[in-house]
Tab-separated table of C-alpha atoms in Angstrom:
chain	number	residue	atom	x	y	z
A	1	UNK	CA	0.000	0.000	0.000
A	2	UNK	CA	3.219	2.368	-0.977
A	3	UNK	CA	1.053	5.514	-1.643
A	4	UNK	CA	-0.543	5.439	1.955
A	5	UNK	CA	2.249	5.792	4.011
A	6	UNK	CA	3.486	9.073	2.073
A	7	UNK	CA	0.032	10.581	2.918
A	8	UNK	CA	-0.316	9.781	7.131
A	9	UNK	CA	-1.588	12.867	9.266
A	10	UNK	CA	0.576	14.181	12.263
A	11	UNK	CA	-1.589	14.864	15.404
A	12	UNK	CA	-0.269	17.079	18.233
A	13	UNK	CA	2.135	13.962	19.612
A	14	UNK	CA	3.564	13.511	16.369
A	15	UNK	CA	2.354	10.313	15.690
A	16	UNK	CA	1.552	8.965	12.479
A	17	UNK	CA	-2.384	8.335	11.786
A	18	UNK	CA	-4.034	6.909	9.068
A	19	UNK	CA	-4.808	9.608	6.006
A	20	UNK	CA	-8.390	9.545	4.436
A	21	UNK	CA	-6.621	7.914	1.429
A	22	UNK	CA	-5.732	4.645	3.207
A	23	UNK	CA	-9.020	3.022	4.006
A	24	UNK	CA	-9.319	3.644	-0.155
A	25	UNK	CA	-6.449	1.209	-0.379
A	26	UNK	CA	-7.781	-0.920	2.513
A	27	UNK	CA	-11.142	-1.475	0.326
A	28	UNK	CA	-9.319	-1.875	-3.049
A	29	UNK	CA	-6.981	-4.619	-2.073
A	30	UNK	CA	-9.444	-6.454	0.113
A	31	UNK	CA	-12.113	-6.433	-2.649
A	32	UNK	CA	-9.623	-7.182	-5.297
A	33	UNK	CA	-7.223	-9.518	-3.316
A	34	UNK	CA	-8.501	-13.017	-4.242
A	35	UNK	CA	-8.416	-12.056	-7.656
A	36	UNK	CA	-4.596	-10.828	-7.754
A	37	UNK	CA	-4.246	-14.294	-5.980
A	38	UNK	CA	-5.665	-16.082	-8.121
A	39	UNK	CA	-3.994	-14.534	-11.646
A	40	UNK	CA	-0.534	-14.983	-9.404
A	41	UNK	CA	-1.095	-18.718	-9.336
A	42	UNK	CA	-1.825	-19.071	-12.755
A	43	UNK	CA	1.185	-16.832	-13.947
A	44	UNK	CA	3.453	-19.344	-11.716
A	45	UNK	CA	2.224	-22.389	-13.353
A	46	UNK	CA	2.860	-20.615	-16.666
A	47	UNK	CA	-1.233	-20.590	-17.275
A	48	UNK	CA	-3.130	-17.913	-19.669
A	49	UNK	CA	-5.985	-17.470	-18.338
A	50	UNK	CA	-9.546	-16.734	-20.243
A	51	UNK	CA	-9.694	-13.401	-19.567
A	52	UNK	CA	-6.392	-12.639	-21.312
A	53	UNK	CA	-7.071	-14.754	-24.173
A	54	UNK	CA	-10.008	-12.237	-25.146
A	55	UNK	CA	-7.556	-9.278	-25.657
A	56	UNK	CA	-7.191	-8.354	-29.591
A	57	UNK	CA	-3.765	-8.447	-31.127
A	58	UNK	CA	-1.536	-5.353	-31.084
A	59	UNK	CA	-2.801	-2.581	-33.381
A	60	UNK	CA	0.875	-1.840	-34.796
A	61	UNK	CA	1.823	-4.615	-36.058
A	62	UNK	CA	-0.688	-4.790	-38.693
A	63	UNK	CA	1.381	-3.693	-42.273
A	64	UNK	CA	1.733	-0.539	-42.790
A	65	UNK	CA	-0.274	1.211	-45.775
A	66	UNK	CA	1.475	3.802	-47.678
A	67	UNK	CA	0.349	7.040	-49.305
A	68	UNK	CA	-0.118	6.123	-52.818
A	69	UNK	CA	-1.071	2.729	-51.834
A	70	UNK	CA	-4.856	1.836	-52.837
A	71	UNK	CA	-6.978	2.176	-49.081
A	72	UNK	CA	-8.072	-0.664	-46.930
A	73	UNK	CA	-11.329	0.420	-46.659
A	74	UNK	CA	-11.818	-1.169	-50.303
A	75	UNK	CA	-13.009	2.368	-51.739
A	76	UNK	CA	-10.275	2.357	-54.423
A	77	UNK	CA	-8.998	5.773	-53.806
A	78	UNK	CA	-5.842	6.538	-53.035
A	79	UNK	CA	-5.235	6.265	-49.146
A	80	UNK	CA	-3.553	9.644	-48.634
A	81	UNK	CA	-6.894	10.703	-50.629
A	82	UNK	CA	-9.500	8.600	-48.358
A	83	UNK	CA	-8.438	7.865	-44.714
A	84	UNK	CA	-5.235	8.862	-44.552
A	85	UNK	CA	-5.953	12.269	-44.110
C-alpha cells in the first residue's frame, strides 16, 4: 500500500495516523485480493488465463499502408486521398 504511508496525518504527539486515502487502499486490495491471488497462481504455473485470451492483437503490427497505396477500406482511392488524411 506504498502511496498510503506518504500521505499519514501528524496529530499534536507527532504520531503517524491513518490519512483519508488509506481506508481507499484498505477497500481496493481487500475487494480485489482473491483475484490478484488467483492470476498470481496461474502466472506461476505458466497458465493464460480466459480473460487474457479475449484481448485483440496489437494494433501496430498490422502492415503498414502507404500514401499512394490503394486504401483498406476497399473504396479504391488513393489512401492519402481517403483515410489517410
Amino acid at each position: 500500500m506504498g502511496d498510503c504511508q506518504k500521505h499519514w496525518e501528524r496529530n499534536e504527539a507527532q504520531v503517524p495516523g491513518l490519512s483519508h486515502l488509506c481506508t481507499g487502499w484498505l477497500q481496493f486490495f481487500k475487494h480485489t485480493e482473491q483475484a490478484f491471488d488467483d492470476l498470481g497462481k496461474m502466472v506461476r504455473i505458466n497458465r493464460i488465463s480466459d480473460y487474457a485470451k479475449n484481448f485483440s492483437p496489437d494494433s501496430r503490427k498490422k502492415p503498414r499502408v502507404g500514401r499512394n497505396q490503394p486504401c483498406p477500406c476497399g473504396s479504391g482511392k488513393k489512401y492519402k486521398k481517403c483515410c489517410g488524411q
